[in-house]
């Protein structure tokens, strides 16, 4: 569902005619070499396309317009090999709608001490050419990422790759569609938000559907489709004996399969990238869709429970960022705490809908009571999550702006078995600790729903927030609560004043 082969970034080099045709030929040769090298880097998941060296305002403007209209182009990597007077860039950058990364590098790694002359100096001017370009980016108050270092360095390629993944998620969001089956959970505040502003700021459109629209698609599922889905369950999971073809609960398995077929067909027909459900709106469905949601997330769809469309879109964005990386992304909720002398921890879970991409073991497919929703016992996959570093991210609507909050965490093994808890789950230590992290999260207005990932980093999410022009807050091992609260106060002033800039 997520294919980076469709995307490309353009490698764009700036120069001028002052130095003569020979120098410009060398600039072009060096730029081709760097673009070709980045194109085969294992860190960068999309094609890197060399573009002719830009030396005039007209050429820069045309390239920016071309980038805007090229669907496959997710952004530009810009580099000033020589001195490129930045007034030439104003018209083009004013029109550019795609994200750009400023690569501050130079062709040669080291100074050739015994051979360096003025010809070398005139050719290799990125040390001050990029500063001229950097000024105009700051003067125009443009969001961009700056990466510094030699282009062959592994760390430089990794930083570019992180930005590229965020740019792909940004491209995916532009014109993306989120389906809401039913409305938000009644009386809940944080799952509400301004959908029009979200489309203006983040690019995706949120569509509402009555659950009857989904039920119609479920009822249209053919027996052949249901048979194929049931066989997939039997092949992929440790299925409870009662759900097997000879078991007494097998009809419930078929009903769950029918729900998944209907949801898949509906989402595919509407070209949706994410969706929501709510247990308060299930009329016509036999079960709350649990297993279906888990499997759809595994395949790349974003999801939010109780009508939480912001989290659904964020899960999708993080699915795109993480494509091809180990670790997984899931919808998540901080469910309950473990206050202990051995370390305060958070048990994360949800009623049913945790993505199997974060599973540490082969999931068990069970049917058990839920005690909420008022429907038949639902199917669900039960598993322990992987251990290791992860992030939890929350996108909230603060009224005058969107805020993205990220907490770095460390997922640890569960202290003891949980034989009576019939849901997928993860246990983690928030950084710097639960006391500070939870207080900072609450001061920031973070939601109880998150998008949770082992493969997406805080840097991915910060790059994405910069592309969107939204507020970004990080809670990590360096967080001091009073400093964090001070930042919240300064941010309130900044975002109020920034509207007039």
Coordinates of C-alpha atoms in Angstrom, one line a residue:
X1 CA 0.0 0.0 0.0
X2 CA 3.0 2.3 0.6
X3 CA 5.4 2.4 -2.3
X4 CA 8.4 4.7 -2.3
X5 CA 9.1 3.9 -5.9
X6 CA 6.6 6.4 -7.0
X7 CA 8.5 9.3 -5.3
X8 CA 11.6 11.3 -6.1
X9 CA 13.6 14.3 -4.8
X10 CA 15.4 16.7 -7.0
X11 CA 19.0 17.6 -6.4
X12 CA 19.3 21.3 -7.2
X13 CA 22.6 23.2 -7.3
X14 CA 23.0 26.9 -7.4
X15 CA 25.8 28.9 -9.1
X16 CA 26.2 31.9 -11.4
X17 CA 27.9 32.9 -14.7
X18 CA 30.6 35.0 -13.0
X19 CA 33.1 32.2 -13.0
X20 CA 32.9 31.2 -16.7
X21 CA 31.8 28.1 -18.6
X22 CA 34.6 25.8 -17.4
X23 CA 33.7 26.3 -13.7
X24 CA 30.0 25.7 -14.5
X25 CA 30.9 22.5 -16.2
X26 CA 32.8 21.3 -13.1
X27 CA 29.9 22.4 -10.9
X28 CA 27.5 20.3 -13.0
X29 CA 29.9 17.3 -13.0
X30 CA 30.2 17.4 -9.3
X31 CA 26.5 17.8 -8.8
X32 CA 25.7 14.8 -11.0
X33 CA 28.2 12.7 -9.0
X34 CA 26.7 13.7 -5.7
X35 CA 23.1 13.1 -6.9
X36 CA 24.1 9.7 -8.3
X37 CA 25.8 8.8 -5.0
X38 CA 22.7 9.8 -2.9
X39 CA 20.5 7.9 -5.3
X40 CA 22.0 4.6 -4.4
X41 CA 22.3 5.4 -0.7
X42 CA 20.6 2.8 1.5
X43 CA 19.4 5.6 3.8
X44 CA 17.4 7.4 1.1
X45 CA 14.3 5.4 -0.1
X46 CA 13.4 7.4 -3.2
X47 CA 15.0 8.3 -6.4
X48 CA 17.4 11.3 -6.3
X49 CA 17.2 13.2 -9.6
X50 CA 19.9 15.5 -10.8
X51 CA 18.6 18.8 -12.2
X52 CA 20.7 21.3 -14.3
X53 CA 22.7 23.8 -12.4
X54 CA 20.6 27.0 -11.8
X55 CA 22.3 30.3 -12.6
X56 CA 19.5 32.8 -13.3
X57 CA 16.3 33.9 -11.5
X58 CA 14.3 32.8 -14.5
X59 CA 15.7 29.2 -14.3
X60 CA 15.1 29.0 -10.6
X61 CA 11.5 30.2 -10.9
X62 CA 10.8 27.7 -13.7
X63 CA 12.3 24.8 -11.7
X64 CA 10.2 25.7 -8.6
X65 CA 7.0 25.8 -10.7
X66 CA 7.9 22.5 -12.3
X67 CA 8.5 20.9 -8.9
X68 CA 5.1 22.2 -7.7
X69 CA 3.3 20.6 -10.7
X70 CA 5.3 17.3 -10.7
X71 CA 3.3 14.8 -8.6
X72 CA 6.2 12.4 -8.0
X73 CA 8.5 15.1 -6.7
X74 CA 8.2 15.3 -2.9
X75 CA 10.8 18.0 -2.4
X76 CA 14.2 19.6 -3.3
X77 CA 17.7 19.1 -2.0
X78 CA 19.4 22.4 -2.5
X79 CA 23.2 23.1 -2.5
X80 CA 25.2 26.1 -3.5
X81 CA 28.5 24.8 -5.0
X82 CA 29.7 28.3 -5.6
X83 CA 28.3 31.7 -4.6
X84 CA 24.8 31.9 -5.9
X85 CA 23.4 35.5 -5.2
X86 CA 20.3 34.9 -3.2
X87 CA 18.2 37.6 -4.7
X88 CA 18.0 35.2 -7.7
X89 CA 16.1 32.8 -5.5
X90 CA 13.4 35.0 -4.1
X91 CA 10.9 34.6 -6.9
X92 CA 11.3 30.9 -7.1
X93 CA 11.2 30.2 -3.3
X94 CA 8.2 32.5 -3.0
X95 CA 6.3 30.2 -5.3
X96 CA 7.7 26.8 -4.1
X97 CA 5.1 24.6 -2.5
X98 CA 7.2 21.6 -1.9
X99 CA 9.5 21.1 1.1
X100 CA 13.2 21.7 0.7
X101 CA 16.3 20.5 2.4
X102 CA 19.5 22.7 2.4
X103 CA 22.5 20.5 2.2
X104 CA 25.5 22.4 3.4
X105 CA 28.4 20.3 2.0
X106 CA 31.2 20.6 -0.5
X107 CA 32.5 18.4 -3.2
X108 CA 36.0 17.8 -1.7
X109 CA 36.2 16.3 1.8
X110 CA 39.6 17.9 2.8
X111 CA 41.7 20.9 1.8
X112 CA 44.4 19.9 -0.7
X113 CA 47.1 21.7 1.2
X114 CA 49.9 21.5 -1.3
X115 CA 47.7 22.2 -4.4
X116 CA 45.1 24.7 -3.4
X117 CA 45.0 27.8 -5.5
X118 CA 42.5 30.5 -6.5
X119 CA 40.9 28.3 -9.2
X120 CA 40.1 25.8 -6.5
X121 CA 38.8 28.5 -4.2
X122 CA 36.6 30.0 -6.9
X123 CA 35.1 26.6 -7.6
X124 CA 34.6 25.4 -4.1
X125 CA 32.7 28.2 -2.3
X126 CA 29.9 26.3 -0.5
X127 CA 31.3 27.5 2.8
X128 CA 30.0 31.0 2.0
X129 CA 27.7 30.3 -0.9
X130 CA 25.4 28.3 1.3
X131 CA 25.4 31.0 3.9
X132 CA 24.1 33.5 1.3
X133 CA 21.4 31.0 0.5
X134 CA 20.7 30.4 4.1
X135 CA 20.1 34.1 4.7
X136 CA 17.4 34.3 2.1
X137 CA 15.7 31.3 3.6
X138 CA 15.7 32.9 7.0
X139 CA 14.8 36.3 5.7
X140 CA 11.8 34.8 3.9
X141 CA 11.0 32.8 7.0
X142 CA 10.9 29.5 5.1
X143 CA 10.6 26.2 6.9
X144 CA 13.4 23.9 5.7
X145 CA 15.9 21.4 7.1
X146 CA 19.7 22.2 7.1
X147 CA 22.0 19.2 7.0
X148 CA 25.8 19.9 7.4
X149 CA 28.7 17.6 6.5
X150 CA 30.4 15.8 3.7
X151 CA 27.9 14.2 1.3
X152 CA 29.7 10.8 1.6
X153 CA 29.3 10.7 5.4
X154 CA 26.9 8.0 6.6
X155 CA 25.4 10.4 9.1
X156 CA 24.7 13.0 6.4
X157 CA 22.9 10.5 4.3
X158 CA 20.9 9.3 7.3
X159 CA 19.8 12.8 8.1
X160 CA 18.7 13.3 4.5
X161 CA 16.9 10.0 4.5
X162 CA 14.9 11.0 7.6
X163 CA 13.8 14.2 5.9
X164 CA 12.9 12.3 2.7
X165 CA 10.7 10.0 4.7
X166 CA 8.9 12.9 6.3
X167 CA 8.6 14.5 2.9
X168 CA 6.9 11.3 1.5
X169 CA 4.5 11.4 4.4
X170 CA 3.8 15.0 3.7
X171 CA 3.2 14.3 0.0
X172 CA 0.9 11.4 1.0
X173 CA -1.2 13.7 3.2
X174 CA -1.8 16.2 0.4
X175 CA -5.2 15.3 -0.9
X176 CA -5.4 12.2 1.3
X177 CA -8.7 11.1 2.6
X178 CA -9.8 10.0 6.0
X179 CA -13.1 8.1 6.4
X180 CA -15.1 8.4 9.7
X181 CA -17.6 5.6 10.3
X182 CA -19.9 7.3 12.8
X183 CA -19.1 10.4 14.8
X184 CA -16.7 11.2 17.7
X185 CA -17.3 9.5 21.0
X186 CA -19.9 11.7 22.6
X187 CA -18.7 14.5 25.0
X188 CA -15.0 13.8 24.4
X189 CA -13.1 17.0 23.8
X190 CA -9.6 16.0 22.4
X191 CA -10.9 14.0 19.5
X192 CA -12.7 17.0 18.2
X193 CA -11.0 19.6 16.0
X194 CA -11.3 21.9 13.0
X195 CA -11.4 19.7 9.9
X196 CA -11.3 22.6 7.5
X197 CA -8.2 24.0 9.2
X198 CA -6.7 20.5 9.1
X199 CA -7.2 20.4 5.4
X200 CA -5.7 23.9 4.9
X201 CA -2.7 23.2 7.1
X202 CA -2.1 19.4 6.7
X203 CA -3.6 18.7 3.3
X204 CA -5.9 15.8 4.0
X205 CA -9.7 15.8 3.8
X206 CA -12.0 14.2 6.5
X207 CA -15.2 12.5 5.3
X208 CA -18.0 11.4 7.5
X209 CA -20.2 8.3 6.9
X210 CA -23.1 6.8 8.7
X211 CA -22.3 3.3 9.9
X212 CA -25.1 2.2 7.5
X213 CA -22.7 3.0 4.6
X214 CA -20.2 0.5 6.1
X215 CA -22.9 -2.1 6.8
X216 CA -24.0 -2.0 3.2
X217 CA -20.4 -2.8 2.1
X218 CA -20.2 -5.5 4.7
X219 CA -23.4 -7.1 3.5
X220 CA -22.1 -7.1 -0.1
X221 CA -19.1 -9.2 0.8
X222 CA -19.3 -12.5 -1.2
X223 CA -18.9 -15.9 0.4
X224 CA -15.8 -16.4 -1.7
X225 CA -14.2 -13.3 -0.3
X226 CA -15.2 -14.4 3.2
X227 CA -13.7 -17.8 2.6
X228 CA -10.4 -16.3 1.5
X229 CA -10.3 -14.0 4.5
X230 CA -11.0 -16.9 6.9
X231 CA -8.2 -18.9 5.3
X232 CA -5.8 -16.0 5.8
X233 CA -6.7 -16.0 9.5
X234 CA -6.0 -19.7 9.8
X235 CA -2.7 -19.4 7.9
X236 CA -1.3 -16.4 9.8
X237 CA -2.4 -16.7 13.4
X238 CA -2.5 -19.0 16.4
X239 CA -6.3 -19.4 16.2
X240 CA -8.3 -20.3 19.3
X241 CA -9.8 -23.8 19.0
X242 CA -13.4 -22.5 19.3
X243 CA -12.9 -20.4 16.2
X244 CA -11.6 -23.2 14.0
X245 CA -13.9 -24.6 11.3
X246 CA -14.9 -27.4 13.7
X247 CA -15.4 -25.1 16.6
X248 CA -18.7 -23.7 18.0
X249 CA -17.6 -20.1 17.5
X250 CA -16.5 -20.4 13.9
X251 CA -19.6 -18.4 12.6
X252 CA -18.3 -15.5 14.6
X253 CA -15.0 -15.8 12.8
X254 CA -16.8 -15.7 9.5
X255 CA -18.7 -12.6 10.6
X256 CA -15.4 -10.9 11.6
X257 CA -14.0 -11.8 8.2
X258 CA -17.1 -10.4 6.5
X259 CA -16.6 -7.1 8.4
X260 CA -13.0 -6.9 7.3
X261 CA -13.9 -7.6 3.6
X262 CA -16.5 -4.9 3.7
X263 CA -14.2 -2.4 5.3
X264 CA -11.4 -3.1 2.9
X265 CA -13.7 -2.8 -0.1
X266 CA -15.1 0.5 1.2
X267 CA -11.7 2.0 1.9
X268 CA -10.2 0.8 -1.4
X269 CA -13.2 2.1 -3.5
X270 CA -12.9 5.5 -1.9
X271 CA -9.1 5.7 -2.0
X272 CA -8.9 6.4 1.7
X273 CA -5.6 6.4 3.6
X274 CA -7.1 6.3 7.1
X275 CA -10.3 5.7 9.0
X276 CA -12.0 5.9 12.4
X277 CA -14.7 3.8 14.2
X278 CA -16.5 4.3 17.5
X279 CA -18.1 1.7 19.8
X280 CA -21.0 4.1 20.3
X281 CA -22.1 3.7 16.7
X282 CA -22.3 0.1 15.6
X283 CA -25.9 -0.3 14.4
X284 CA -26.1 -3.1 11.9
X285 CA -22.7 -4.5 12.7
X286 CA -22.5 -7.8 14.7
X287 CA -19.2 -7.0 16.3
X288 CA -17.0 -4.0 17.0
X289 CA -14.3 -4.2 14.3
X290 CA -11.2 -5.2 16.2
X291 CA -9.4 -7.8 14.1
X292 CA -10.3 -5.9 10.9
X293 CA -8.8 -2.7 12.2
X294 CA -5.6 -4.4 13.4
X295 CA -5.0 -6.0 10.0
X296 CA -5.8 -2.9 8.0
X297 CA -3.3 -0.9 10.1
X298 CA -0.7 -3.7 9.4
X299 CA -1.3 -3.0 5.7
X300 CA -0.6 0.7 6.0
X301 CA -3.9 2.3 6.9
X302 CA -4.1 4.9 9.6
X303 CA -6.6 4.4 12.4
X304 CA -8.1 6.3 15.3
X305 CA -10.7 5.0 17.8
X306 CA -13.8 6.9 18.9
X307 CA -13.8 9.0 15.8
X308 CA -10.3 10.4 16.4
X309 CA -9.5 11.5 12.9
X310 CA -6.4 13.5 13.8
X311 CA -4.7 10.4 15.3
X312 CA -5.9 8.3 12.3
X313 CA -4.1 10.7 9.9
X314 CA -1.0 10.7 12.1
X315 CA -0.8 6.9 12.2
X316 CA -1.0 6.9 8.4
X317 CA 1.8 9.6 8.2
X318 CA 4.0 7.5 10.5
X319 CA 3.2 4.4 8.5
X320 CA 4.5 6.2 5.4
X321 CA 7.6 7.4 7.2
X322 CA 8.4 3.9 8.5
X323 CA 7.8 2.0 5.3
X324 CA 10.5 -0.6 4.8
X325 CA 12.0 -0.1 8.3
X326 CA 11.8 -2.7 11.1
X327 CA 9.7 -1.9 14.2
X328 CA 6.2 -1.0 13.2
X329 CA 3.6 1.7 13.9
X330 CA 0.4 1.4 15.8
X331 CA -2.5 3.3 17.2
X332 CA -2.0 3.3 21.0
X333 CA -3.4 4.6 24.3
X334 CA -1.9 5.1 27.7
X335 CA -4.2 2.8 29.6
X336 CA -3.0 2.4 33.2
X337 CA 0.1 3.0 35.3
X338 CA 2.4 0.8 37.4
X339 CA 3.8 2.9 40.2
X340 CA 6.6 0.9 41.7
X341 CA 9.9 1.2 43.6
X342 CA 11.5 -0.7 40.7
X343 CA 10.4 2.0 38.2
X344 CA 7.1 3.7 37.3
X345 CA 5.8 2.3 34.0
X346 CA 2.9 2.8 31.6
X347 CA 0.8 -0.1 30.3
X348 CA -0.3 0.8 26.8
X349 CA -3.2 -0.9 25.0
X350 CA -6.7 -0.3 23.7
X351 CA -10.0 -2.2 23.7
X352 CA -9.0 -4.1 20.6
X353 CA -7.1 -2.0 18.0
X354 CA -3.4 -2.4 18.4
X355 CA -1.5 -3.1 15.1
X356 CA 0.3 -6.4 14.8
X357 CA 3.3 -4.7 13.1
X358 CA 4.6 -4.1 16.7
X359 CA 4.1 -7.7 17.9
X360 CA 7.0 -9.5 19.4
X361 CA 5.4 -12.9 18.9
X362 CA 2.9 -14.7 16.6
X363 CA -0.4 -13.2 17.6
X364 CA -3.2 -15.3 19.1
X365 CA -6.6 -14.9 17.4
X366 CA -9.3 -15.0 20.1
X367 CA -13.0 -14.1 20.7
X368 CA -13.7 -12.9 24.1
X369 CA -16.2 -10.6 25.9
X370 CA -15.4 -6.8 25.7
X371 CA -18.0 -5.5 28.2
X372 CA -18.4 -2.3 26.1
X373 CA -20.2 -1.5 22.9
X374 CA -23.2 -3.7 23.4
X375 CA -22.5 -6.1 20.6
X376 CA -21.5 -9.7 20.2
X377 CA -18.0 -10.7 21.5
X378 CA -15.5 -9.3 19.1
X379 CA -12.4 -10.9 17.4
X380 CA -9.0 -9.6 18.3
X381 CA -5.3 -10.4 18.1
X382 CA -3.5 -10.7 21.4
X383 CA 0.2 -10.3 21.7
X384 CA 3.1 -8.7 23.6
X385 CA 4.8 -5.8 21.9
X386 CA 8.4 -5.6 21.0
X387 CA 10.8 -4.1 23.5
X388 CA 13.2 -1.3 22.8
X389 CA 13.2 2.5 22.2
X390 CA 10.0 3.9 20.7
X391 CA 8.0 7.2 20.5
X392 CA 4.4 8.1 21.2
X393 CA 3.0 11.1 19.3
X394 CA -0.1 13.1 19.7
X395 CA -1.6 15.7 17.3
X396 CA -4.0 18.1 19.0
X397 CA -6.0 21.1 17.9
X398 CA -5.2 24.0 20.3
X399 CA -7.8 26.3 18.7
X400 CA -5.5 28.7 16.9
X401 CA -2.9 26.1 15.8
X402 CA -2.1 22.4 15.7
X403 CA 0.4 21.0 18.2
X404 CA 2.4 17.8 17.7
X405 CA 3.7 16.3 21.0
X406 CA 6.2 13.5 21.1
X407 CA 7.5 11.4 24.0
X408 CA 10.5 9.1 23.8
X409 CA 9.9 5.9 25.7
X410 CA 11.6 2.5 26.3
X411 CA 9.4 -0.5 25.9
X412 CA 10.3 -3.2 28.5
X413 CA 9.2 -6.8 29.1
X414 CA 6.1 -7.2 31.2
X415 CA 6.8 -7.8 34.9
X416 CA 4.4 -10.7 35.1
X417 CA 2.0 -12.7 32.8
X418 CA -1.4 -11.0 32.1
X419 CA -3.6 -14.1 31.6
X420 CA -6.9 -12.2 32.1
X421 CA -6.1 -9.2 29.9
X422 CA -7.4 -10.1 26.4
X423 CA -5.8 -7.3 24.4
X424 CA -2.5 -6.6 22.7
X425 CA -0.3 -4.5 24.9
X426 CA 3.1 -2.7 25.5
X427 CA 4.8 -1.8 28.8
X428 CA 7.1 1.2 28.7
X429 CA 9.2 3.6 30.7
X430 CA 8.7 7.2 29.6
X431 CA 11.7 9.4 29.3
X432 CA 12.9 11.0 31.5
X433 CA 10.5 9.3 33.9
X434 CA 6.8 8.9 34.3
X435 CA 6.4 11.8 36.8
X436 CA 8.0 14.4 34.5
X437 CA 6.8 12.9 31.2
X438 CA 3.1 12.6 32.3
X439 CA 3.1 16.1 33.8
X440 CA 4.7 17.6 30.7
X441 CA 2.2 15.7 28.4
X442 CA -0.7 17.0 30.4
X443 CA 0.6 20.6 30.5
X444 CA 0.9 20.4 26.7
X445 CA -2.6 19.1 26.3
X446 CA -1.6 15.8 24.8
X447 CA -4.3 13.3 24.0
X448 CA -4.9 9.9 25.5
X449 CA -4.6 8.5 22.0
X450 CA -1.2 8.3 20.3
X451 CA 0.6 7.0 17.3
X452 CA 3.2 4.7 18.6
X453 CA 6.3 3.5 16.8
X454 CA 9.7 1.9 17.1
X455 CA 10.8 2.9 13.6
X456 CA 9.8 6.5 13.4
X457 CA 12.0 8.9 15.4
X458 CA 11.4 12.3 17.0
X459 CA 13.5 13.7 14.1
X460 CA 11.1 12.3 11.5
X461 CA 8.2 13.9 13.3
X462 CA 10.0 17.2 13.8
X463 CA 10.7 17.4 10.1
X464 CA 7.1 16.6 9.3
X465 CA 5.9 19.3 11.8
X466 CA 8.2 21.8 10.1
X467 CA 6.8 21.0 6.7
X468 CA 3.3 21.6 8.0
X469 CA 4.3 24.7 9.9
X470 CA 2.8 23.4 13.2
X471 CA 4.1 23.5 16.7
X472 CA 6.4 20.6 17.8
X473 CA 7.1 19.7 21.4
X474 CA 9.5 16.9 22.5
X475 CA 9.5 15.2 25.9
X476 CA 12.7 13.1 26.3
X477 CA 15.6 12.3 28.6
X478 CA 16.6 16.0 28.7
X479 CA 13.2 17.4 29.7
X480 CA 13.0 19.6 32.8
X481 CA 9.5 20.3 33.7
X482 CA 9.9 24.0 34.5
X483 CA 11.8 24.6 31.3
X484 CA 9.1 22.7 29.4
X485 CA 6.4 24.9 31.0
X486 CA 8.4 28.0 30.1
X487 CA 8.6 26.8 26.5
X488 CA 4.8 26.4 26.5
X489 CA 4.4 30.0 27.6
X490 CA 6.8 31.4 25.0
X491 CA 5.2 29.3 22.3
X492 CA 1.8 30.8 23.1
X493 CA 3.3 34.3 22.5
X494 CA 5.2 33.2 19.4
X495 CA 2.2 31.6 17.7
X496 CA 0.0 34.6 18.5
X497 CA 2.5 37.1 17.1
X498 CA 3.5 34.9 14.2
X499 CA 0.2 35.4 12.5
X500 CA 1.2 39.0 11.9
X501 CA 4.7 38.2 10.5

